[in-house]
Amino acid sequence: MTRTVLPATQPGPAADLPGRRRPRMRLGRWSAPLGIVGAVVVLLWLVVAVVAPFVVPHDPLAQDLPRLQAPGSGTIFGTDALGRDVFSRVLSGATVTIPLALLLVVMSVLIGAVLGAASGFFGRWVDELVMRVTDLVMAFPTVILAMVIAAALGASLLNAVLAALIVSWPSYARLTRGLVLGLRTSNYVVSVKLLGFSSWRLLLRDIAPNVVGPILVLASLDIGTAILLLSGLSFLGLGAKPPTAEWGSMVSDAVQNFDSWWLGLFPGLAILTIVIAFNFVGDALRDALDPKSVTVRGGGATL
Amino acid sequence: MTRTPSGEVALDIRDLRIDLATAEGPRPIVNGLDLRVGRGSIHGLAGESGSGKTITALAVLGLLPASMSVSGSIVLGAAAAGGEPIELVGSSAAVLGGVRGRRVAMVFQDPSTSLHPQLAVGRQLTDHVRHHLGLREAEARARAAALLTRVHVPDAETALGKYPHQFSGGQRQRIAIAVALACGPDVLLADEPTTALDVTVQAGVLQLLRELVDDMGLSVLLVTHDLGVMSSVADEVTVMRAGAVVESGPRSQLFTAPRHEYTKSLLAALPGSTFEEDPAELAAELVAGHEAPAVPTVLPDGNDAPQERDDV
Amino acid sequence: MTRTAGDTGTTAGPRRNMRRGPARVRGTGHPFARYVLRRVVTSLLLLVGVTLVTFVLTNLVPGDPVAASLGQRAAEDPAIVAQFRAEYGLDKPLVVQYVTYLGNLLHGNLGTSTTTHNAVSSDLAAAVPATLEIALGAIVLSVLIGVLFGTLAAYRRGKTTDHVLRVVSLAGLSVPTFWLALVLYYAFYFQLHIAPGSGRLSSDFNVPPTITGLYTVDALLAGQLDTFLDALSHLFLPVLVLTLYTVGLLTRFVRTAVLEILDQDYVRAARAKGLPTRTVVRAYVLRGASVPILTVVGLAFGSLLSGTVLVESVFSWPGIGSYAYQSASHLDLPGVMGVGLVIGATYLLVNLVVDILYGVIDPRVRLA
């Protein structure tokens, strides 16, 4: 198996180090407003996630309301087939999903960054091992591998998170490895070393800031993906177990009660709004940190 | 030896001003440039990088990015083939489309990037010929093969089917020159045509340019920072600094009796120079005070591809 | 598989690097043949890796592999369990078990579904054409739209068109596909009666004689125009849902790739030749961007395969996705692993084709 060693003109911050350059804050005309809208929506959902247990009008698990009632007649979003309040369940879904998605991304970043940095710093067999494992994970489409793992582990929300974690750390490992490799060989870092500054100073003052930016961008864009993945696994019946108020499994319930449109519409809208909000934030963050850091480069010798 | 041009002017640039729109307001890149390229001659435009030379060449073709505005006048002289003189500044996209490649062609600095790596040489030599001159494919290919032979690329027929990466750097630049000449333009803009090449093949490419001027009556605007290149082929030389003309005149005069200090300093930097000057002072002068405005990368122009660069 | 480090991902996190240098081929033999051979070998190694993953997940991870394979009820009968363990060699060392597992796979034995009680291989064989039909439709459609949108956004960089397309593609990437399927089905079928109901054909049509397994193609081959139109109308919604997601992905990548190419000297040179914009875009810009675009198409195919698993069941589309949904929700491990194997292998094949196509579109890979 061959792997191209990092090209000299490595895209991204590594190549753009003409000297001591910090990521410059730069906002596009539109990405900034979109980012602000996204941030507001994210904030709203975070507040909902925190306060939902205390403010929901009904117990999201209580089956004490008339079944399959359309929105309006006493309830805001109607009731489901077991007589539970859909509005309360949608709000409670935030409490279930958002902390797990954040946990998932944080864990992926930590595991990926540590393994990727080790891979880039130590090279040799460490690099070989880590990269072969990422190859293997990436040989599957994400959702498929997560589904397969979750099915083997058994249906539970934590198992779904574990499965999602296994499929999502490699992108951070690769990103970190590439950045570390690129920086290690960049003229700037080499000359700082030649000037006799310590490796720690180098790591903390020069490498870390340049690695953190891109990872942060990828992570912010990944929270949305994490929410989609977790709710998707629950939709497949591999995540949250029945009474739990989880958005994906609520949509799954709606498939069984097709004419009660409100069962699926609202939890889906919840997923859509939070994911799109995170994506707006991530997009704006990327524009702000470095518009070139996520540039796709064409292949080929001269590019 | 300085050739005697016919006296006709092939390209007449007067009071050219190019401003770059920035957040702090327009920033001049070229500031009142006057320059005339005589028919059948090579006019060298010299100056350090960032002095506005390349931007000037792109302005002739109307290929500046939308963030740059042009004023002044660029008149393309009456063509030998019967074309009317044309004012290029402010011309419509249609007019410019007929001029580019057809009456004014350009050779870029690095042939390994200016030729498309995924297109066969034959295709790149013929597509504009078919567009401008309406030739059929077979005719265009025959013409292309003849051109390759003319620029001394061996085995022209085979070469047409090859890709740029299969040639050496010098051969590639010859191909790029053939591409530029394919529609029989009056004016050739050569932007640092030898800078990316090995020293050993530079002379050959320059000699080729000279030949083409002498044999075909081509008029060349040769943009370079390399006065060595200038001294070997240019008939007239204009020296630019920070967007303005410093000195202009026939090569012989400029190289033997430069009037401006800046020209002298550039000449002194030439290897084997006869100009005595304190190297430290010279270096200080070159590096310090003359911070030319940074020239942004140029995107295709705004005429049919309007766009903005929010980072310039 | 050549993967360069340092993928700096956009939204979906590109899983392959966009930057592929020309093949550096050592040794003798035709360089492109060697390149292809190396890719084939790499893909086969990864395929072995894929089987290792499913083996480990089937045999080691579940608390009780016997229960997982047999189903809970059968697992409570000691006689059946003992017979099962002996039959499948579960008392043998792991390496032997893996070799046996591989041998079974090679003979097309993917185990027996605990939900349908059929051989997983025959279940999947029946489901593949249905999935292939929507997957092919969706990939073709999303490449066409994605390349158009991405190019447009790059050319209109910073203008309203660019921003609108940015929001559209971000929205496409943010929609939960299974929910979108439900909403569109409800709206177009249940409320508006525009789209036909679930499945691949309306009940008053007969399945066209099987040649390819794709109903639209088979109907055309049999000259049954009305069957073709009915099959096509059934394809509409599933294809639309899958397309929306991949269009978002493709638009963003194509935009970035085209922006990169627009900055290339050869594009400036093409414009300096006086070629009309249309020619410059088609012959120069898109050709230059074709390598990264091709890479993304491979990626998009992966997310599309993921999408079928989440979408098909909503439309009762009898493909791999519905089978996966049914197996997953019943924790039918042989069924789920069969889906994982088939989709994993398909994805590897797609990426192998992508790798080989690099050589076709880029002479620097093809000709040393």
PDB file of N, CA, C and O in Angstrom, chain B residues 61 63 97 100-101 108 113-119 123-124 127-128 131-132 163 165-166 179 298-301 304-308, chain C residues 154-157 159 262-263 265-269 271-277 283-284 287-288 290-291 361-364 366-368:
ATOM      1  N   LEU B  61      -5.059  42.950 -22.889  1.00  0.00           N
ATOM      2  CA  LEU B  61      -6.009  41.913 -23.296  1.00  0.00           C
ATOM      3  C   LEU B  61      -7.375  42.069 -22.633  1.00  0.00           C
ATOM      4  O   LEU B  61      -8.289  41.308 -22.905  1.00  0.00           O
ATOM      5  N   LEU B  63      -7.963  41.482 -19.521  1.00  0.00           N
ATOM      6  CA  LEU B  63      -8.117  40.306 -18.667  1.00  0.00           C
ATOM      7  C   LEU B  63      -7.856  40.612 -17.192  1.00  0.00           C
ATOM      8  O   LEU B  63      -7.489  39.737 -16.429  1.00  0.00           O
ATOM      9  N   GLY B  97     -12.986  39.893 -27.406  1.00  0.00           N
ATOM     10  CA  GLY B  97     -12.960  38.478 -27.765  1.00  0.00           C
ATOM     11  C   GLY B  97     -12.373  38.272 -29.153  1.00  0.00           C
ATOM     12  O   GLY B  97     -11.706  37.273 -29.415  1.00  0.00           O
ATOM     13  N   ARG B 100      -8.343  39.160 -28.673  1.00  0.00           N
ATOM     14  CA  ARG B 100      -7.539  38.191 -27.913  1.00  0.00           C
ATOM     15  C   ARG B 100      -7.218  36.974 -28.766  1.00  0.00           C
ATOM     16  O   ARG B 100      -8.122  36.352 -29.339  1.00  0.00           O
ATOM     17  N   GLY B 101      -5.984  36.642 -28.808  1.00  0.00           N
ATOM     18  CA  GLY B 101      -5.583  35.437 -29.526  1.00  0.00           C
ATOM     19  C   GLY B 101      -5.526  35.655 -31.023  1.00  0.00           C
ATOM     20  O   GLY B 101      -4.700  35.072 -31.715  1.00  0.00           O
ATOM     21  N   PHE B 108       2.887  33.174 -21.536  1.00  0.00           N
ATOM     22  CA  PHE B 108       2.991  33.332 -20.086  1.00  0.00           C
ATOM     23  C   PHE B 108       4.341  32.855 -19.581  1.00  0.00           C
ATOM     24  O   PHE B 108       5.111  32.214 -20.289  1.00  0.00           O
ATOM     25  N   THR B 113       2.491  25.618 -16.418  1.00  0.00           N
ATOM     26  CA  THR B 113       1.173  25.932 -15.880  1.00  0.00           C
ATOM     27  C   THR B 113       0.269  26.601 -16.913  1.00  0.00           C
ATOM     28  O   THR B 113      -0.938  26.618 -16.761  1.00  0.00           O
ATOM     29  N   SER B 114       0.861  27.177 -17.971  1.00  0.00           N
ATOM     30  CA  SER B 114       0.014  27.889 -18.919  1.00  0.00           C
ATOM     31  C   SER B 114      -0.536  26.971 -20.003  1.00  0.00           C
ATOM     32  O   SER B 114      -1.454  27.346 -20.720  1.00  0.00           O
ATOM     33  N   LEU B 115       0.018  25.776 -20.129  1.00  0.00           N
ATOM     34  CA  LEU B 115      -0.579  24.786 -21.017  1.00  0.00           C
ATOM     35  C   LEU B 115      -1.425  23.850 -20.163  1.00  0.00           C
ATOM     36  O   LEU B 115      -1.022  23.477 -19.058  1.00  0.00           O
ATOM     37  N   HIS B 116      -2.588  23.481 -20.676  1.00  0.00           N
ATOM     38  CA  HIS B 116      -3.464  22.610 -19.881  1.00  0.00           C
ATOM     39  C   HIS B 116      -2.876  21.202 -19.829  1.00  0.00           C
ATOM     40  O   HIS B 116      -2.660  20.589 -20.874  1.00  0.00           O
ATOM     41  N   PRO B 117      -2.632  20.686 -18.622  1.00  0.00           N
ATOM     42  CA  PRO B 117      -1.954  19.382 -18.517  1.00  0.00           C
ATOM     43  C   PRO B 117      -2.780  18.222 -19.066  1.00  0.00           C
ATOM     44  O   PRO B 117      -2.230  17.177 -19.376  1.00  0.00           O
ATOM     45  N   GLN B 118      -4.094  18.409 -19.165  1.00  0.00           N
ATOM     46  CA  GLN B 118      -4.940  17.282 -19.575  1.00  0.00           C
ATOM     47  C   GLN B 118      -5.378  17.369 -21.035  1.00  0.00           C
ATOM     48  O   GLN B 118      -6.193  16.571 -21.475  1.00  0.00           O
ATOM     49  N   LEU B 119      -4.881  18.369 -21.754  1.00  0.00           N
ATOM     50  CA  LEU B 119      -5.266  18.509 -23.157  1.00  0.00           C
ATOM     51  C   LEU B 119      -4.046  18.264 -24.041  1.00  0.00           C
ATOM     52  O   LEU B 119      -2.967  18.793 -23.770  1.00  0.00           O
ATOM     53  N   ARG B 123      -4.680  19.857 -29.629  1.00  0.00           N
ATOM     54  CA  ARG B 123      -5.950  20.496 -29.310  1.00  0.00           C
ATOM     55  C   ARG B 123      -5.730  21.949 -28.877  1.00  0.00           C
ATOM     56  O   ARG B 123      -6.456  22.865 -29.279  1.00  0.00           O
ATOM     57  N   GLN B 124      -4.688  22.161 -28.066  1.00  0.00           N
ATOM     58  CA  GLN B 124      -4.443  23.514 -27.559  1.00  0.00           C
ATOM     59  C   GLN B 124      -3.911  24.437 -28.646  1.00  0.00           C
ATOM     60  O   GLN B 124      -4.005  25.652 -28.542  1.00  0.00           O
ATOM     61  N   ASP B 127      -7.693  24.871 -31.072  1.00  0.00           N
ATOM     62  CA  ASP B 127      -9.070  25.260 -30.711  1.00  0.00           C
ATOM     63  C   ASP B 127      -9.365  26.727 -31.017  1.00  0.00           C
ATOM     64  O   ASP B 127     -10.425  27.054 -31.540  1.00  0.00           O
ATOM     65  N   HIS B 128      -8.399  27.598 -30.718  1.00  0.00           N
ATOM     66  CA  HIS B 128      -8.663  29.017 -30.997  1.00  0.00           C
ATOM     67  C   HIS B 128      -8.552  29.327 -32.492  1.00  0.00           C
ATOM     68  O   HIS B 128      -9.186  30.240 -32.982  1.00  0.00           O
ATOM     69  N   HIS B 131     -11.801  28.556 -33.828  1.00  0.00           N
ATOM     70  CA  HIS B 131     -12.778  29.551 -33.390  1.00  0.00           C
ATOM     71  C   HIS B 131     -12.611  30.874 -34.154  1.00  0.00           C
ATOM     72  O   HIS B 131     -13.581  31.422 -34.668  1.00  0.00           O
ATOM     73  N   HIS B 132     -11.380  31.355 -34.235  1.00  0.00           N
ATOM     74  CA  HIS B 132     -11.156  32.675 -34.830  1.00  0.00           C
ATOM     75  C   HIS B 132     -11.200  32.641 -36.352  1.00  0.00           C
ATOM     76  O   HIS B 132     -11.746  33.533 -36.984  1.00  0.00           O
ATOM     77  N   TYR B 163       1.097  15.155 -24.703  1.00  0.00           N
ATOM     78  CA  TYR B 163       0.641  16.058 -23.655  1.00  0.00           C
ATOM     79  C   TYR B 163       1.811  16.893 -23.146  1.00  0.00           C
ATOM     80  O   TYR B 163       2.967  16.450 -23.233  1.00  0.00           O
ATOM     81  N   HIS B 165       3.241  17.452 -20.393  1.00  0.00           N
ATOM     82  CA  HIS B 165       4.239  16.919 -19.454  1.00  0.00           C
ATOM     83  C   HIS B 165       5.243  16.010 -20.146  1.00  0.00           C
ATOM     84  O   HIS B 165       6.238  15.624 -19.541  1.00  0.00           O
ATOM     85  N   GLN B 166       4.983  15.683 -21.401  1.00  0.00           N
ATOM     86  CA  GLN B 166       5.923  14.806 -22.112  1.00  0.00           C
ATOM     87  C   GLN B 166       7.026  15.595 -22.812  1.00  0.00           C
ATOM     88  O   GLN B 166       7.835  15.017 -23.530  1.00  0.00           O
ATOM     89  N   VAL B 179       1.320  28.301 -29.797  1.00  0.00           N
ATOM     90  CA  VAL B 179      -0.099  28.516 -29.497  1.00  0.00           C
ATOM     91  C   VAL B 179      -0.440  29.987 -29.684  1.00  0.00           C
ATOM     92  O   VAL B 179      -1.449  30.349 -30.290  1.00  0.00           O
ATOM     93  N   VAL B 298      -4.216  37.200 -10.441  1.00  0.00           N
ATOM     94  CA  VAL B 298      -5.214  37.701 -11.358  1.00  0.00           C
ATOM     95  C   VAL B 298      -6.201  36.603 -11.707  1.00  0.00           C
ATOM     96  O   VAL B 298      -5.834  35.488 -12.043  1.00  0.00           O
ATOM     97  N   LEU B 299      -7.448  36.947 -11.592  1.00  0.00           N
ATOM     98  CA  LEU B 299      -8.481  36.013 -12.015  1.00  0.00           C
ATOM     99  C   LEU B 299      -8.956  36.446 -13.391  1.00  0.00           C
ATOM    100  O   LEU B 299      -8.697  37.557 -13.821  1.00  0.00           O
ATOM    101  N   PRO B 300      -9.660  35.546 -14.060  1.00  0.00           N
ATOM    102  CA  PRO B 300     -10.219  35.939 -15.343  1.00  0.00           C
ATOM    103  C   PRO B 300     -11.063  37.196 -15.182  1.00  0.00           C
ATOM    104  O   PRO B 300     -11.634  37.416 -14.120  1.00  0.00           O
ATOM    105  N   ASP B 301     -11.136  37.975 -16.231  1.00  0.00           N
ATOM    106  CA  ASP B 301     -11.709  39.302 -16.067  1.00  0.00           C
ATOM    107  C   ASP B 301     -13.204  39.264 -15.836  1.00  0.00           C
ATOM    108  O   ASP B 301     -13.850  38.240 -15.874  1.00  0.00           O
ATOM    109  N   ASP B 304     -17.200  38.586 -18.864  1.00  0.00           N
ATOM    110  CA  ASP B 304     -18.203  37.532 -18.917  1.00  0.00           C
ATOM    111  C   ASP B 304     -18.121  36.620 -17.704  1.00  0.00           C
ATOM    112  O   ASP B 304     -18.780  35.607 -17.656  1.00  0.00           O
ATOM    113  N   ALA B 305     -17.317  36.969 -16.766  1.00  0.00           N
ATOM    114  CA  ALA B 305     -17.266  36.183 -15.539  1.00  0.00           C
ATOM    115  C   ALA B 305     -17.153  37.120 -14.355  1.00  0.00           C
ATOM    116  O   ALA B 305     -16.128  37.205 -13.713  1.00  0.00           O
ATOM    117  N   PRO B 306     -18.220  37.836 -14.098  1.00  0.00           N
ATOM    118  CA  PRO B 306     -18.137  38.824 -13.035  1.00  0.00           C
ATOM    119  C   PRO B 306     -17.856  38.153 -11.700  1.00  0.00           C
ATOM    120  O   PRO B 306     -18.431  37.124 -11.388  1.00  0.00           O
ATOM    121  N   GLN B 307     -16.936  38.677 -10.999  1.00  0.00           N
ATOM    122  CA  GLN B 307     -16.665  38.121  -9.688  1.00  0.00           C
ATOM    123  C   GLN B 307     -15.921  39.146  -8.852  1.00  0.00           C
ATOM    124  O   GLN B 307     -15.417  40.127  -9.355  1.00  0.00           O
ATOM    125  N   GLU B 308     -15.900  38.865  -7.599  1.00  0.00           N
ATOM    126  CA  GLU B 308     -15.266  39.777  -6.686  1.00  0.00           C
ATOM    127  C   GLU B 308     -14.274  39.007  -5.875  1.00  0.00           C
ATOM    128  O   GLU B 308     -14.496  37.854  -5.554  1.00  0.00           O
TER     129      GLU B 308
ATOM    130  N   ALA C 154     -18.997  29.211  -8.293  1.00  0.00           N
ATOM    131  CA  ALA C 154     -17.608  29.656  -8.385  1.00  0.00           C
ATOM    132  C   ALA C 154     -17.501  30.870  -9.299  1.00  0.00           C
ATOM    133  O   ALA C 154     -16.813  31.842  -8.978  1.00  0.00           O
ATOM    134  N   TYR C 155     -18.194  30.838 -10.423  1.00  0.00           N
ATOM    135  CA  TYR C 155     -18.132  31.969 -11.342  1.00  0.00           C
ATOM    136  C   TYR C 155     -18.795  33.212 -10.771  1.00  0.00           C
ATOM    137  O   TYR C 155     -18.427  34.325 -11.095  1.00  0.00           O
ATOM    138  N   ARG C 156     -19.793  32.997  -9.922  1.00  0.00           N
ATOM    139  CA  ARG C 156     -20.495  34.144  -9.318  1.00  0.00           C
ATOM    140  C   ARG C 156     -20.001  34.374  -7.902  1.00  0.00           C
ATOM    141  O   ARG C 156     -20.754  34.845  -7.059  1.00  0.00           O
ATOM    142  N   ARG C 157     -18.779  34.009  -7.657  1.00  0.00           N
ATOM    143  CA  ARG C 157     -18.251  34.093  -6.300  1.00  0.00           C
ATOM    144  C   ARG C 157     -18.537  35.443  -5.648  1.00  0.00           C
ATOM    145  O   ARG C 157     -18.254  36.496  -6.211  1.00  0.00           O
ATOM    146  N   LYS C 159     -21.312  36.831  -5.215  1.00  0.00           N
ATOM    147  CA  LYS C 159     -22.565  37.448  -5.643  1.00  0.00           C
ATOM    148  C   LYS C 159     -23.744  36.704  -5.018  1.00  0.00           C
ATOM    149  O   LYS C 159     -23.578  35.651  -4.402  1.00  0.00           O
ATOM    150  N   LEU C 262      -9.887  28.165 -11.617  1.00  0.00           N
ATOM    151  CA  LEU C 262     -10.012  29.493 -12.225  1.00  0.00           C
ATOM    152  C   LEU C 262      -8.758  30.322 -11.997  1.00  0.00           C
ATOM    153  O   LEU C 262      -8.466  31.254 -12.737  1.00  0.00           O
ATOM    154  N   ASP C 263      -8.034  29.978 -10.968  1.00  0.00           N
ATOM    155  CA  ASP C 263      -6.832  30.711 -10.627  1.00  0.00           C
ATOM    156  C   ASP C 263      -5.611  30.183 -11.378  1.00  0.00           C
ATOM    157  O   ASP C 263      -4.507  30.695 -11.216  1.00  0.00           O
ATOM    158  N   ASP C 265      -3.001  29.321 -14.410  1.00  0.00           N
ATOM    159  CA  ASP C 265      -2.483  30.015 -15.580  1.00  0.00           C
ATOM    160  C   ASP C 265      -3.144  29.540 -16.869  1.00  0.00           C
ATOM    161  O   ASP C 265      -3.390  30.327 -17.773  1.00  0.00           O
ATOM    162  N   TYR C 266      -3.422  28.238 -16.950  1.00  0.00           N
ATOM    163  CA  TYR C 266      -3.923  27.758 -18.238  1.00  0.00           C
ATOM    164  C   TYR C 266      -5.326  28.277 -18.536  1.00  0.00           C
ATOM    165  O   TYR C 266      -5.721  28.350 -19.691  1.00  0.00           O
ATOM    166  N   VAL C 267      -6.068  28.636 -17.491  1.00  0.00           N
ATOM    167  CA  VAL C 267      -7.377  29.253 -17.736  1.00  0.00           C
ATOM    168  C   VAL C 267      -7.180  30.672 -18.259  1.00  0.00           C
ATOM    169  O   VAL C 267      -7.818  31.097 -19.216  1.00  0.00           O
ATOM    170  N   ARG C 268      -6.249  31.392 -17.638  1.00  0.00           N
ATOM    171  CA  ARG C 268      -5.923  32.737 -18.114  1.00  0.00           C
ATOM    172  C   ARG C 268      -5.436  32.652 -19.566  1.00  0.00           C
ATOM    173  O   ARG C 268      -5.798  33.464 -20.400  1.00  0.00           O
ATOM    174  N   ALA C 269      -4.608  31.642 -19.832  1.00  0.00           N
ATOM    175  CA  ALA C 269      -4.078  31.485 -21.182  1.00  0.00           C
ATOM    176  C   ALA C 269      -5.201  31.193 -22.171  1.00  0.00           C
ATOM    177  O   ALA C 269      -5.215  31.727 -23.281  1.00  0.00           O
ATOM    178  N   ARG C 271      -8.272  32.143 -21.923  1.00  0.00           N
ATOM    179  CA  ARG C 271      -9.003  33.384 -22.141  1.00  0.00           C
ATOM    180  C   ARG C 271      -8.211  34.323 -23.025  1.00  0.00           C
ATOM    181  O   ARG C 271      -8.770  35.026 -23.860  1.00  0.00           O
ATOM    182  N   ALA C 272      -6.892  34.319 -22.850  1.00  0.00           N
ATOM    183  CA  ALA C 272      -6.043  35.173 -23.673  1.00  0.00           C
ATOM    184  C   ALA C 272      -6.062  34.714 -25.132  1.00  0.00           C
ATOM    185  O   ALA C 272      -5.740  35.483 -26.029  1.00  0.00           O
ATOM    186  N   LYS C 273      -6.430  33.456 -25.356  1.00  0.00           N
ATOM    187  CA  LYS C 273      -6.546  32.964 -26.724  1.00  0.00           C
ATOM    188  C   LYS C 273      -7.840  33.427 -27.373  1.00  0.00           C
ATOM    189  O   LYS C 273      -8.097  33.161 -28.545  1.00  0.00           O
ATOM    190  N   GLY C 274      -8.709  34.072 -26.602  1.00  0.00           N
ATOM    191  CA  GLY C 274      -9.951  34.587 -27.153  1.00  0.00           C
ATOM    192  C   GLY C 274     -11.038  33.535 -27.290  1.00  0.00           C
ATOM    193  O   GLY C 274     -12.011  33.734 -28.012  1.00  0.00           O
ATOM    194  N   LEU C 275     -10.887  32.421 -26.589  1.00  0.00           N
ATOM    195  CA  LEU C 275     -11.929  31.393 -26.661  1.00  0.00           C
ATOM    196  C   LEU C 275     -13.179  31.886 -25.940  1.00  0.00           C
ATOM    197  O   LEU C 275     -13.081  32.580 -24.931  1.00  0.00           O
ATOM    198  N   PRO C 276     -14.351  31.534 -26.454  1.00  0.00           N
ATOM    199  CA  PRO C 276     -15.579  31.950 -25.774  1.00  0.00           C
ATOM    200  C   PRO C 276     -15.683  31.301 -24.400  1.00  0.00           C
ATOM    201  O   PRO C 276     -15.176  30.199 -24.185  1.00  0.00           O
ATOM    202  N   THR C 277     -16.350  32.005 -23.481  1.00  0.00           N
ATOM    203  CA  THR C 277     -16.430  31.537 -22.098  1.00  0.00           C
ATOM    204  C   THR C 277     -16.911  30.095 -22.004  1.00  0.00           C
ATOM    205  O   THR C 277     -16.413  29.306 -21.207  1.00  0.00           O
ATOM    206  N   ALA C 283     -13.944  23.062 -21.762  1.00  0.00           N
ATOM    207  CA  ALA C 283     -12.734  22.359 -22.180  1.00  0.00           C
ATOM    208  C   ALA C 283     -11.587  22.572 -21.204  1.00  0.00           C
ATOM    209  O   ALA C 283     -10.733  21.707 -21.051  1.00  0.00           O
ATOM    210  N   TYR C 284     -11.548  23.718 -20.540  1.00  0.00           N
ATOM    211  CA  TYR C 284     -10.390  24.014 -19.703  1.00  0.00           C
ATOM    212  C   TYR C 284     -10.706  23.904 -18.211  1.00  0.00           C
ATOM    213  O   TYR C 284     -10.050  23.155 -17.495  1.00  0.00           O
ATOM    214  N   ARG C 287     -12.454  20.462 -17.192  1.00  0.00           N
ATOM    215  CA  ARG C 287     -11.488  19.379 -17.385  1.00  0.00           C
ATOM    216  C   ARG C 287     -10.429  19.439 -16.289  1.00  0.00           C
ATOM    217  O   ARG C 287     -10.042  18.416 -15.730  1.00  0.00           O
ATOM    218  N   GLY C 288      -9.990  20.635 -15.973  1.00  0.00           N
ATOM    219  CA  GLY C 288      -8.991  20.785 -14.913  1.00  0.00           C
ATOM    220  C   GLY C 288      -9.532  20.351 -13.566  1.00  0.00           C
ATOM    221  O   GLY C 288      -8.821  19.790 -12.742  1.00  0.00           O
ATOM    222  N   SER C 290     -11.739  18.117 -13.114  1.00  0.00           N
ATOM    223  CA  SER C 290     -12.361  16.800 -13.200  1.00  0.00           C
ATOM    224  C   SER C 290     -11.805  15.811 -12.181  1.00  0.00           C
ATOM    225  O   SER C 290     -12.542  14.957 -11.679  1.00  0.00           O
ATOM    226  N   VAL C 291     -10.535  15.926 -11.838  1.00  0.00           N
ATOM    227  CA  VAL C 291      -9.961  14.978 -10.885  1.00  0.00           C
ATOM    228  C   VAL C 291     -10.584  15.140  -9.490  1.00  0.00           C
ATOM    229  O   VAL C 291     -11.123  14.178  -8.941  1.00  0.00           O
ATOM    230  N   ILE C 361      -8.798  10.299 -17.292  1.00  0.00           N
ATOM    231  CA  ILE C 361      -8.975  11.741 -17.500  1.00  0.00           C
ATOM    232  C   ILE C 361      -7.683  12.527 -17.329  1.00  0.00           C
ATOM    233  O   ILE C 361      -7.620  13.672 -17.737  1.00  0.00           O
ATOM    234  N   ASP C 362      -6.671  11.942 -16.726  1.00  0.00           N
ATOM    235  CA  ASP C 362      -5.443  12.695 -16.530  1.00  0.00           C
ATOM    236  C   ASP C 362      -4.257  11.968 -17.165  1.00  0.00           C
ATOM    237  O   ASP C 362      -3.794  10.953 -16.656  1.00  0.00           O
ATOM    238  N   PRO C 363      -3.773  12.509 -18.291  1.00  0.00           N
ATOM    239  CA  PRO C 363      -2.680  11.833 -18.997  1.00  0.00           C
ATOM    240  C   PRO C 363      -1.420  11.705 -18.153  1.00  0.00           C
ATOM    241  O   PRO C 363      -0.590  10.857 -18.427  1.00  0.00           O
ATOM    242  N   ARG C 364      -1.294  12.561 -17.117  1.00  0.00           N
ATOM    243  CA  ARG C 364      -0.087  12.467 -16.294  1.00  0.00           C
ATOM    244  C   ARG C 364      -0.095  11.208 -15.444  1.00  0.00           C
ATOM    245  O   ARG C 364       0.924  10.718 -15.007  1.00  0.00           O
ATOM    246  N   ARG C 366      -1.816   8.457 -16.671  1.00  0.00           N
ATOM    247  CA  ARG C 366      -1.828   7.387 -17.665  1.00  0.00           C
ATOM    248  C   ARG C 366      -0.460   7.200 -18.305  1.00  0.00           C
ATOM    249  O   ARG C 366       0.011   6.095 -18.487  1.00  0.00           O
ATOM    250  N   LEU C 367       0.167   8.318 -18.687  1.00  0.00           N
ATOM    251  CA  LEU C 367       1.450   8.256 -19.384  1.00  0.00           C
ATOM    252  C   LEU C 367       2.539   8.732 -18.446  1.00  0.00           C
ATOM    253  O   LEU C 367       2.464   9.827 -17.931  1.00  0.00           O
ATOM    254  N   ALA C 368       3.506   7.904 -18.250  1.00  0.00           N
ATOM    255  CA  ALA C 368       4.545   8.276 -17.292  1.00  0.00           C
ATOM    256  C   ALA C 368       5.348   9.468 -17.813  1.00  0.00           C
ATOM    257  O   ALA C 368       5.466   9.661 -18.993  1.00  0.00           O
TER     258      ALA C 368
END
